[in-house]
Coordinates of C-alpha atoms in Angstrom, one line a residue:
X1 CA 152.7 291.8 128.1
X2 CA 151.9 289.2 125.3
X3 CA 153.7 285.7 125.3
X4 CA 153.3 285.6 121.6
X5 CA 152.2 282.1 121.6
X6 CA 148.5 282.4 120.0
X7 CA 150.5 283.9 117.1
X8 CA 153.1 282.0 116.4
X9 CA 151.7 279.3 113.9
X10 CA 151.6 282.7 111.4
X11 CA 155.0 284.3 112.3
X12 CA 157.8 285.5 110.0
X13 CA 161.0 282.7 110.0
X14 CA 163.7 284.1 110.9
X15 CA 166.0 281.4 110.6
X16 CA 165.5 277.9 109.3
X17 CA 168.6 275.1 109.3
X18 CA 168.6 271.8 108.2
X19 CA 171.1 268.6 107.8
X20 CA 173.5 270.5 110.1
X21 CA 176.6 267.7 110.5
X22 CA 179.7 268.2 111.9
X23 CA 182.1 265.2 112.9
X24 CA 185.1 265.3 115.2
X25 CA 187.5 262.5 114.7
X26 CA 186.1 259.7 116.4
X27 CA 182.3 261.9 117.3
X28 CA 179.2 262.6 115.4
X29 CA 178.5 265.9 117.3
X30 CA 175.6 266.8 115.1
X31 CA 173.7 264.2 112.5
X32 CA 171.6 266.2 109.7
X33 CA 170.1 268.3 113.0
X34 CA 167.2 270.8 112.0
X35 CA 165.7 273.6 113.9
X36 CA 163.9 277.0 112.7
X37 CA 163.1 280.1 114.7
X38 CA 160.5 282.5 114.5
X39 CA 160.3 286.3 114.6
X40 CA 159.1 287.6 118.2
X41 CA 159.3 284.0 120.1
X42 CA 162.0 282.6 122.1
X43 CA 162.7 279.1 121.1
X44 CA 163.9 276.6 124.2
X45 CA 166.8 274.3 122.9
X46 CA 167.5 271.4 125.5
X47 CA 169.5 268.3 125.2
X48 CA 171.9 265.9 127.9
X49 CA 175.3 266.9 127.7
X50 CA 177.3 265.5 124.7
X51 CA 173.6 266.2 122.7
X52 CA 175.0 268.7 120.4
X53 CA 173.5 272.1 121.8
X54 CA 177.1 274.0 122.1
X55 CA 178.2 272.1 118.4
X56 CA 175.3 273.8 116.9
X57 CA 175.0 277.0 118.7
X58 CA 179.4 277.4 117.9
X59 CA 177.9 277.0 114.1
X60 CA 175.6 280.0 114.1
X61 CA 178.1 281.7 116.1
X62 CA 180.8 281.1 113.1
X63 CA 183.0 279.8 115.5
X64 CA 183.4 276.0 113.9
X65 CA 182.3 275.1 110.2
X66 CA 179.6 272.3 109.7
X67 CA 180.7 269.3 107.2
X68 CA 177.0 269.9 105.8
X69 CA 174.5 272.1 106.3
X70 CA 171.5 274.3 104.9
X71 CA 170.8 277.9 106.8
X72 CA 168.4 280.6 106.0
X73 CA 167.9 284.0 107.6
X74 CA 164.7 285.1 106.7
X75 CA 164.5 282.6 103.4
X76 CA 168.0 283.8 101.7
X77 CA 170.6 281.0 102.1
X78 CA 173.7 282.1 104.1
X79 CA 176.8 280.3 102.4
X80 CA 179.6 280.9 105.0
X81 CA 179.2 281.6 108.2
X82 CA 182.2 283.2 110.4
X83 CA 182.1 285.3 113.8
X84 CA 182.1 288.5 111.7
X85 CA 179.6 287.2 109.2
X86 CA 177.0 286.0 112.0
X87 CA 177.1 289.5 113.3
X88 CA 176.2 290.8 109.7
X89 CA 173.5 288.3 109.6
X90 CA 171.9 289.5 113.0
X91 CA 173.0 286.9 115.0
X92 CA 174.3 287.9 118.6
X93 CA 175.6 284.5 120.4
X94 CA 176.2 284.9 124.3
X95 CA 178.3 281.4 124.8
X96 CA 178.6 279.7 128.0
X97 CA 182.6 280.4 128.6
X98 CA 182.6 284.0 129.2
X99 CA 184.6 285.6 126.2
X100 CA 185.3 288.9 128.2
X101 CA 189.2 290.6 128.9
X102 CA 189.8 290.7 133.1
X103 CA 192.2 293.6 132.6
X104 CA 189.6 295.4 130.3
X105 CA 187.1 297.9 131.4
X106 CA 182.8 297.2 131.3
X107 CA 183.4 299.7 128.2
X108 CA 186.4 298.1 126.4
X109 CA 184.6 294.8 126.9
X110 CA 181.4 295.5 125.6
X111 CA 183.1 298.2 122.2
X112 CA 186.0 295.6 121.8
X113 CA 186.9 296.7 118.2
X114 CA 183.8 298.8 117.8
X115 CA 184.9 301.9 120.3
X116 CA 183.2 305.1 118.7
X117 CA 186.1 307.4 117.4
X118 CA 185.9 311.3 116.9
X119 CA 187.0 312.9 113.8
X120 CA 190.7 312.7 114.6
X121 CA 190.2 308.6 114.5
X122 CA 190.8 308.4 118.3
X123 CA 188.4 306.8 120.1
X124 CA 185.5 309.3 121.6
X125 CA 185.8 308.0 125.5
X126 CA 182.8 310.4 126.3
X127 CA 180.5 308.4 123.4
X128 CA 182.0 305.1 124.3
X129 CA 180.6 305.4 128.2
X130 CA 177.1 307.2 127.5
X131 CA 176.6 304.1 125.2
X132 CA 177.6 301.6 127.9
X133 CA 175.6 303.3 130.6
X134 CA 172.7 303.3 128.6
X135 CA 173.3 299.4 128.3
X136 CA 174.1 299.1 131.8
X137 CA 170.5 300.9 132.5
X138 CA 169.3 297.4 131.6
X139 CA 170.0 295.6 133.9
X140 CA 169.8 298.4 136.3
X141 CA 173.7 298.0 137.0
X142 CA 175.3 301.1 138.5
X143 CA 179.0 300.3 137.4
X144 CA 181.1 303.1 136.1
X145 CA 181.8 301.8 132.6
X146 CA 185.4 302.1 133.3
X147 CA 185.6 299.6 136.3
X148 CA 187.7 296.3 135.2
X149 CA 185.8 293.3 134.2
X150 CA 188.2 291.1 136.5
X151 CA 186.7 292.9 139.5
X152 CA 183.1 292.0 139.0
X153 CA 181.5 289.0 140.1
X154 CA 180.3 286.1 137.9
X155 CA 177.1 286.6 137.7
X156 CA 177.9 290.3 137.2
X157 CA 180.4 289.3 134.4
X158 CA 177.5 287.2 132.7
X159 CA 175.0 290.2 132.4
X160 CA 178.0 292.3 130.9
X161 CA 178.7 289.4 128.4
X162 CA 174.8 289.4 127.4
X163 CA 174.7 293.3 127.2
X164 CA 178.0 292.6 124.8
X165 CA 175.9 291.0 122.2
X166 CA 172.7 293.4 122.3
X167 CA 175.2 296.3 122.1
X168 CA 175.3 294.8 118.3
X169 CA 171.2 295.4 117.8
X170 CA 171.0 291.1 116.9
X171 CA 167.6 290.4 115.0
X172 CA 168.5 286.8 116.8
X173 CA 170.2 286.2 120.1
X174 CA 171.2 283.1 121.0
X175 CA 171.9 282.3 124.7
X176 CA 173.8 279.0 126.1
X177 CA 173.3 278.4 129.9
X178 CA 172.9 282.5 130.7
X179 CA 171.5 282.0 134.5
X180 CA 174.2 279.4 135.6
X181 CA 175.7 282.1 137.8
X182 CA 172.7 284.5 138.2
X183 CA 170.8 285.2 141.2
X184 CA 167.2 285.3 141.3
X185 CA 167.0 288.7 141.2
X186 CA 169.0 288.8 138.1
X187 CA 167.3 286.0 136.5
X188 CA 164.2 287.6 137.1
X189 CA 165.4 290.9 135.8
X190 CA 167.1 288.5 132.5
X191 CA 163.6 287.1 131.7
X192 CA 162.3 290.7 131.9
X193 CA 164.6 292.3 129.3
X194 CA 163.9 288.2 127.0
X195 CA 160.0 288.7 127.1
X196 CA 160.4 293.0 126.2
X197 CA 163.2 292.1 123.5
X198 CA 160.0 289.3 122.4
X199 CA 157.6 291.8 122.0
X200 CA 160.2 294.0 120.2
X201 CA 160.2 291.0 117.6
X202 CA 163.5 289.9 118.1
X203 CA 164.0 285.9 118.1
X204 CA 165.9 283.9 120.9
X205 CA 167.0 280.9 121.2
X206 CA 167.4 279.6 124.8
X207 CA 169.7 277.1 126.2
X208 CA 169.0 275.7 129.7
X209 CA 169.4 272.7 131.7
X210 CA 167.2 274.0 134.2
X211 CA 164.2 272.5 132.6
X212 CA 161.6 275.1 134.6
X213 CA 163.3 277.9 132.5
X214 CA 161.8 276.0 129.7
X215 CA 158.5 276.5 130.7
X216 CA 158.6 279.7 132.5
X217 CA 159.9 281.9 129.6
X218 CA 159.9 280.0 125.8
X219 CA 157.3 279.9 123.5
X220 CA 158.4 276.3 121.7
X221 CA 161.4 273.6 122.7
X222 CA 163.6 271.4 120.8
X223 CA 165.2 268.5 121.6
X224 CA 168.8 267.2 120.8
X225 CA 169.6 263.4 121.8
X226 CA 173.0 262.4 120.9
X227 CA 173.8 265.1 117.9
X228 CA 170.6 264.3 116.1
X229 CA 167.1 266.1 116.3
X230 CA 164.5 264.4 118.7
X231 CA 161.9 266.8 117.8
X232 CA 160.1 270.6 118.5
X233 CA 156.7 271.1 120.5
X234 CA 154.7 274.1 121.9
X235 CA 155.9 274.1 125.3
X236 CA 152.1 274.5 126.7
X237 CA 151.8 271.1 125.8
X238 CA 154.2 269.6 127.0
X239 CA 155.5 268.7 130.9
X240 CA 158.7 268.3 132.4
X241 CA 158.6 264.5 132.0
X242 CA 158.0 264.5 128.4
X243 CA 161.0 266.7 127.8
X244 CA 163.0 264.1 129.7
X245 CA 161.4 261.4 127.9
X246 CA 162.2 263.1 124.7
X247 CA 166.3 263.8 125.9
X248 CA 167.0 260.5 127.3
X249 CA 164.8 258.3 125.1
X250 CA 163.1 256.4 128.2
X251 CA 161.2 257.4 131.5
X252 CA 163.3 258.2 134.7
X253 CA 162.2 256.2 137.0
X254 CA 161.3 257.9 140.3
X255 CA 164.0 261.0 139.6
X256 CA 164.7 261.9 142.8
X257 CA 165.1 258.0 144.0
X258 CA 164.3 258.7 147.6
X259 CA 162.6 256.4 149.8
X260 CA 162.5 256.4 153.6
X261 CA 164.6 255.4 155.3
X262 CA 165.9 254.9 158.6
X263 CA 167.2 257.8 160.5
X264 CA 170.3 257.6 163.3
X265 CA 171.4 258.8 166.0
X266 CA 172.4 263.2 166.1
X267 CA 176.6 263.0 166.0
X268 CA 177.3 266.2 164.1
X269 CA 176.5 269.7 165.9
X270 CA 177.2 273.3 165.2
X271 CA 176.8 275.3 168.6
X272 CA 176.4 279.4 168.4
X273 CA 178.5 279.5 165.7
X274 CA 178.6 283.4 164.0
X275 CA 181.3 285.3 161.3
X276 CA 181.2 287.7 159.0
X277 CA 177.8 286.9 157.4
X278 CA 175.9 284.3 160.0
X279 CA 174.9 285.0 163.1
X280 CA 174.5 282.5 166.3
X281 CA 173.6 279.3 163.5
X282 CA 173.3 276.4 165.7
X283 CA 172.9 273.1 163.5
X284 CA 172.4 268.8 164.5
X285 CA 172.8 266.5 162.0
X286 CA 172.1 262.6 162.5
X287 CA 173.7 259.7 160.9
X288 CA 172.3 258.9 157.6
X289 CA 170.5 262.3 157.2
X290 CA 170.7 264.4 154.3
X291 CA 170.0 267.8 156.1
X292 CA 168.4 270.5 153.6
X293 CA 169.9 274.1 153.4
X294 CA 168.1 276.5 151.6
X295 CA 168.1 280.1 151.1
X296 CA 168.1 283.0 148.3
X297 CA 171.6 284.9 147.7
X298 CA 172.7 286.9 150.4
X299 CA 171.8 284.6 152.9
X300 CA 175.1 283.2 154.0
X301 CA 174.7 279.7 153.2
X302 CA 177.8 279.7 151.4
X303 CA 179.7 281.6 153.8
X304 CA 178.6 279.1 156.7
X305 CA 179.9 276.0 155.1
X306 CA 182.6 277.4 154.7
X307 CA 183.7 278.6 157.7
X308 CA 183.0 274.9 158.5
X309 CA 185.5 273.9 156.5
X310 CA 187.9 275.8 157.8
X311 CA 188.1 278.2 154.6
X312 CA 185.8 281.1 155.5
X313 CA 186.0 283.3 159.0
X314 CA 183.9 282.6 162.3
X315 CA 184.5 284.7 165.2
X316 CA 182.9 282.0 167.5
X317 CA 181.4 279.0 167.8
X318 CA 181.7 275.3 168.0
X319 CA 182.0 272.2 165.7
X320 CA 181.3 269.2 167.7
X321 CA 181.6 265.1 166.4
X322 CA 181.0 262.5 168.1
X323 CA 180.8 264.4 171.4
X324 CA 184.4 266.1 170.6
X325 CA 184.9 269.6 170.2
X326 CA 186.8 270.2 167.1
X327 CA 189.7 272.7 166.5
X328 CA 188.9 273.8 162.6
X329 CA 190.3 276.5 161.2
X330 CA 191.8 275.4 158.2
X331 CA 190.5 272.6 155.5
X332 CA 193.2 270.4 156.6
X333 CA 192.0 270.6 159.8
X334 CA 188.5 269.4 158.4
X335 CA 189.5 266.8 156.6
X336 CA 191.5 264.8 159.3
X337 CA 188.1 265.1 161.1
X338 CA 186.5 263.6 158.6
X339 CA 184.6 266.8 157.0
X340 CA 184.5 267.0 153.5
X341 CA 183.5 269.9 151.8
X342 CA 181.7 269.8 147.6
X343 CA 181.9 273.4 146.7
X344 CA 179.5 275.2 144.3
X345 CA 182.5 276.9 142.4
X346 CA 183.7 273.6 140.3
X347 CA 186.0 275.2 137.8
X348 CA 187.9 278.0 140.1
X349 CA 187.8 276.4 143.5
X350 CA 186.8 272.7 143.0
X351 CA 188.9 270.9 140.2
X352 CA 192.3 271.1 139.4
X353 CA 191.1 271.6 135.3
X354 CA 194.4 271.1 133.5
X355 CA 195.3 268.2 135.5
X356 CA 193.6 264.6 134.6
X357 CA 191.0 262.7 136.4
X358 CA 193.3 260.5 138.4
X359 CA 195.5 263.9 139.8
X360 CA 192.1 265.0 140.2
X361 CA 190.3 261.9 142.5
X362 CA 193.8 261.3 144.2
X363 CA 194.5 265.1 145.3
X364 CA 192.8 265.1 148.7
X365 CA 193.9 261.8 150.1
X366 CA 197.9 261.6 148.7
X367 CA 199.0 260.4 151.5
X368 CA 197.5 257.4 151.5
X369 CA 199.1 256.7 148.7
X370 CA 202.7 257.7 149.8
X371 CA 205.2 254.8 150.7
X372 CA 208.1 254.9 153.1
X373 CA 210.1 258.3 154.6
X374 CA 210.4 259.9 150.8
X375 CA 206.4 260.0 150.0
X376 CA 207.2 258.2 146.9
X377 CA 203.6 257.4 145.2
X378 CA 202.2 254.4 144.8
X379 CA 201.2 254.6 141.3
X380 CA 199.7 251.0 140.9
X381 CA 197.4 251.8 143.9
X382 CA 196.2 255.4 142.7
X383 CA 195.5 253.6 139.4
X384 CA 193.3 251.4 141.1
X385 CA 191.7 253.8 143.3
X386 CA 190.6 256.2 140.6
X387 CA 189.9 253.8 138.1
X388 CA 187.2 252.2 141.1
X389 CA 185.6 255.7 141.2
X390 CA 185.4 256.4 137.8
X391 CA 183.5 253.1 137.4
X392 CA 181.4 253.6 140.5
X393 CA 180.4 256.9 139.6
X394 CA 179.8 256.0 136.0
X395 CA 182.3 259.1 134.8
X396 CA 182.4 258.8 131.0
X397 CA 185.9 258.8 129.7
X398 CA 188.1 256.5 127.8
X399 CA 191.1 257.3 130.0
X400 CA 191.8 258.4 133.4
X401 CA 194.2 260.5 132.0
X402 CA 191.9 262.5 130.1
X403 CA 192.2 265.9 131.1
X404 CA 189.5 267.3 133.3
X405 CA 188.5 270.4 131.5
X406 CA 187.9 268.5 128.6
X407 CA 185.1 266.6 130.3
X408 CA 181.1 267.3 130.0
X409 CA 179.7 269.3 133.0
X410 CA 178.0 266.7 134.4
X411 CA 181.2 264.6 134.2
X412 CA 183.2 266.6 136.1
X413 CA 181.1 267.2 138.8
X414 CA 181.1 263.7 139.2
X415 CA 184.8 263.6 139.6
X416 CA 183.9 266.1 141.9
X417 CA 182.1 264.1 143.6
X418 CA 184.2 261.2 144.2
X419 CA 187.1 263.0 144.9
X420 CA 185.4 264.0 148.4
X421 CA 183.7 261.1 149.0
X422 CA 186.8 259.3 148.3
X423 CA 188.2 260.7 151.5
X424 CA 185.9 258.8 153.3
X425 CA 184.2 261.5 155.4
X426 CA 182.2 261.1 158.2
X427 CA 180.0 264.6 157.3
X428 CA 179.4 265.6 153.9
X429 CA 178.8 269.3 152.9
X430 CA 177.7 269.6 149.2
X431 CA 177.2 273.1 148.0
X432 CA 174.9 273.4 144.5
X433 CA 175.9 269.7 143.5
X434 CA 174.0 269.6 140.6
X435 CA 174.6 273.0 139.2
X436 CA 174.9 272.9 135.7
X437 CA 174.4 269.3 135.0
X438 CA 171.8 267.2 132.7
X439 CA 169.1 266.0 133.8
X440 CA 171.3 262.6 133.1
X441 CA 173.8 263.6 135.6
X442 CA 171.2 264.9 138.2
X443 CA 169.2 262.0 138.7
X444 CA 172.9 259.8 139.3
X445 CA 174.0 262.5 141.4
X446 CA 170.9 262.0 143.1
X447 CA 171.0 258.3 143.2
X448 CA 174.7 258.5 144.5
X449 CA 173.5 261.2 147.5
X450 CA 171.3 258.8 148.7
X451 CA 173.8 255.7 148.4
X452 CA 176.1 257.8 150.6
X453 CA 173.3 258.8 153.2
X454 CA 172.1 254.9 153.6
X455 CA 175.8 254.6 154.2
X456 CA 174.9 256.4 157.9
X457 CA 177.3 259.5 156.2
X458 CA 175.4 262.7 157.2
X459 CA 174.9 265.3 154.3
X460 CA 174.6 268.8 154.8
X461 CA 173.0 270.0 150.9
X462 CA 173.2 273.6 150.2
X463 CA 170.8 274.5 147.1
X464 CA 169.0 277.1 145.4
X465 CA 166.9 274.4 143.7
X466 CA 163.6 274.6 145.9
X467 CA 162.6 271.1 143.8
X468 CA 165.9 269.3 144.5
X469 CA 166.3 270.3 148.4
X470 CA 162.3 268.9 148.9
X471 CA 162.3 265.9 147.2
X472 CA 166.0 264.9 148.6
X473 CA 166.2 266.6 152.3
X474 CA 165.0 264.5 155.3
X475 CA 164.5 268.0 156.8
X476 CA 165.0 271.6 155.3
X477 CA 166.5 274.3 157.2
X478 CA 166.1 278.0 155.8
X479 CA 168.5 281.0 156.2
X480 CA 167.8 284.9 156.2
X481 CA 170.0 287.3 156.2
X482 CA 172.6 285.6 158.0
X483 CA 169.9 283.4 160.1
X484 CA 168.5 280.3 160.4
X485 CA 164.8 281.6 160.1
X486 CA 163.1 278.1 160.4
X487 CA 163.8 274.5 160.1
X488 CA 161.1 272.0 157.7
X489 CA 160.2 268.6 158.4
X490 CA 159.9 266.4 155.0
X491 CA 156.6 266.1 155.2
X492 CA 155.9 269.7 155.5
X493 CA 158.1 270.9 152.6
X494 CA 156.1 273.0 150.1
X495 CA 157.9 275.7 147.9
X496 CA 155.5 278.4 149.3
X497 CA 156.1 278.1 153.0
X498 CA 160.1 277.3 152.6
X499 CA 160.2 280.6 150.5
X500 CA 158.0 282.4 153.0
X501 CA 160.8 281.7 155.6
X502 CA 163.3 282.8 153.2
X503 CA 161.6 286.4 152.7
X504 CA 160.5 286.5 156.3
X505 CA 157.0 286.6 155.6
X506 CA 156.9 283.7 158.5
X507 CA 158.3 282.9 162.1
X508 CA 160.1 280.4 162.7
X509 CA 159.0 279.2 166.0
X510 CA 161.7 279.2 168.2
X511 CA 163.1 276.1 169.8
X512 CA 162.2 273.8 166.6
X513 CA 164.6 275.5 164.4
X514 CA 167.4 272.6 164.2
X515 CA 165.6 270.0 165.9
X516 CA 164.6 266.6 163.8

């Protein structure tokens, strides 16, 4: 298959914008931003949060009107540009909220106002699901078209939004974040159906923050930097580290911001511990450790920490601290043992979204705030508290009122953040922390790991970054199918043999498996 890229200096535009503005009272979201696409290459668009990606991508979209602009598909000038009209252009736009209806069907959802009718004007349910299995043979998905959307999981809801938009035959598809939720499988399968759709000649434009997606799939990236245009290059000739020279404006020093350090004494153990989807896990943790946990989807990573928590099932085991056995099986339970849990799942299970950052910070530790028999709050005090937090953990916001959904990714996984650390724990599980975040956001969220760690806090860090749990783990455990299959010193970390114990093509070698 041809990656297009010894071709493209002499390929067909497809779409060419320039001066795009668009002001918000108070923001310059976009400042005479330009970018042009070509015919059969998929274009990387990358940018910090707050750089002007989702500003621009809403404008080809037609979902929000620039205050200036010039846009050309294939060299005519469009004039207006609304959701109906950029689907007349060719332009299929998969955004990063999920536009789909829960109580709809896979078929509904994909057809919404476009259901095939018969010659009676109703609509031809026979047509309508032969067309979405057809689409659904994409991805290799063996729904029944009429299964309800609110039933599928996330990442299964985000293949069914992208198969929304080819269902319309785009000349252009433009996707923002579309592996956020995907598994490896699926993104592999994703970046399939991107590089087929490529040699079909169809133009994408790609949205990431994972910055290896950059290089493993586009053709040429360009940079946004605070709603103006930083520049485009070939993406062979570029690295990683230009791209965040080029998003930032400055070098990051030493991104990961590890150094050694000293190591105490084990105080944190899970003995024989087994549920639903782990079997016999037996974990140490020392003091001032941050303990690696890696493993692809399926391998009950999630489902352990968890069950440490208190939220998912174990049918035995123990959780020992400090030499005491622990009674857990609630997240109350946790807490006032000083466990606290960061969960990958920020918007549904994480934040409290239409609540501000202080209800937000505060919401785990309220009683420390209450005074006398009535539990009245202590509203000076929780000012205080969150207003500290928001300033150590550099969360941008005029207000600590400001409502937490309308906060950047990054930003709200730094409240996040602090709201867990903010209990004061004595073990901290982190599950995907930097999931969907800048690379702004990462490197403090990295910075602040390791503050926490030097601290003597232990941190158990659950990823699916293989870059992020090397170059921040003091030791790397990996999980199978349930399994702990082998544990990794530091200094033994590559990506080849922590993925070999994740597809079993390695043993683990017995009685090392959670020593340090």
């Amino acid at each position: 298959m041809s990656n297009g890229k010894e071709e493209a200096g002499s390929q067909e535009l497809i779409l060419e914008a320039e001066n795009v503005s668009k002001a918000y009272p108070g923001v310059q979201a976009l400042d005479a931003v330009k970018i042009n696409l070509k015919k059969a290459e998929i274009h990387g668009l990358v940018g910090e949060n707050g750089a002007g990606k989702s500003t621009l991508i809403h404008i080809f979209g037609g979902i929000c009107t620039p205050d200036s602009c010039k846009i050309f598909i294939k060299g005519k000038r469009v004039e207006e540009f609304k959701p109906h009209k950029a689907s007349e252009y060719g332009i299929g736009v998969v955004f990063q909220e999920l536009s789909l209806v829960n109580n709809m069907s896979i078929a509904e959802n994909i057809f919404v106002n476009r259901q095939p009718v018969n010659k009676f004007g109703f609509i031809d349910k026979k047509k309508l699901n032969k067309r979405t299995e057809e689409l659904l043979d994409i991805f290799d998905l063996k729904f029944d078209p009429d299964t309800k959307v609110g039933s599928l999981s996330t990442g299964d809801r985000q293949l069914i939004e992208i198969l929304k938009a080819l269902s319309k035959d785009p000349e252009v598809l433009i996707l923002d974040e579309p592996t956020s939720s995907l598994s490896r499988g699926e993104i592999d399968r994703l970046f399939n159906l991107l590089l087929k759709l490529k040699d079909e000649g169809m133009a994408i434009i790609y949205i990431s923050h994972r910055l290896q997606e950059v290089f493993d799939i586009c053709d040429r990236v360009s940079v946004l930097r605070d709603g103006k245009y930083v520049g485009t290059e070939d993406v062979e000739n570029v690295n990683e580290n230009d791209l965040v020279k080029m998003m930032v404006g400055k070098e990051l020093d030493s991104f990961y911001a590890s150094e050694e350090k000293e190591i105490g004494e084990k105080y944190f153990e899970i003995k024989n511990f087994s549920g639903p989807d782990f079997n016999d896990i037996n974990i140490s943790l020392f003091k001032g450790e941050i303990l690696g946990v890696f493993g692809l989807v399926g391998s009950g990573r999630t489902e352990l920490a968890e069950a440490i928590f208190g939220i998912g099932k174990k049918r035995e085991g123990e959780i020992i601290l400090n030499g005491e056995s622990l009674k857990i099986n609630k997240p109350i339970q946790a807490m006032r043992n000083g466990i606290s849990y960061l969960t990958e799942d920020r918007h549904s299970k994480g934040l409290l979204l239409n609540m501000n950052i202080k209800e937000n910070l505060v919401s785990s530790v309220l009683r420390n705030f209450a005074r006398g028999s009535l539990g009245l709050m202590q509203d000076k005090k929780i000012g205080e508290f969150s207003r500290e937090i928001v300033k150590k953990y550099n969360i941008v916001t005029p207000t600590i009122e400001k409502k937490v959904r309308n906060l950047s990714g990054g930003n709200q996984q730094k409240v996040l953040l602090g709201k867990w650390v903010g209990t004061d724990p004595e073990v901290l599980i982190v599950d995907e922390p930097t999931r969907g975040v800048d690379v702004g956001a990462k490197q403090e969220i990295y910075r602040y790991l390791n503050e926490i760690s030097d601290r003597g806090i232990g941190i158990i860090l659950i990823s699916s970054d293989l870059p992020e749990v090397i170059n921040i783990s003091d030791r790397i455990l990996v999980m199978r199918e349930g399994e702990i299959a082998g544990c990794v010193p530091k200094n033994e970390a590559t990506k080849e043999n922590i993925l070999a114990y994740a597809a079993g093509a390695t043993n683990s070698g017995g009685n090392n498996r959670d020593e340090k």
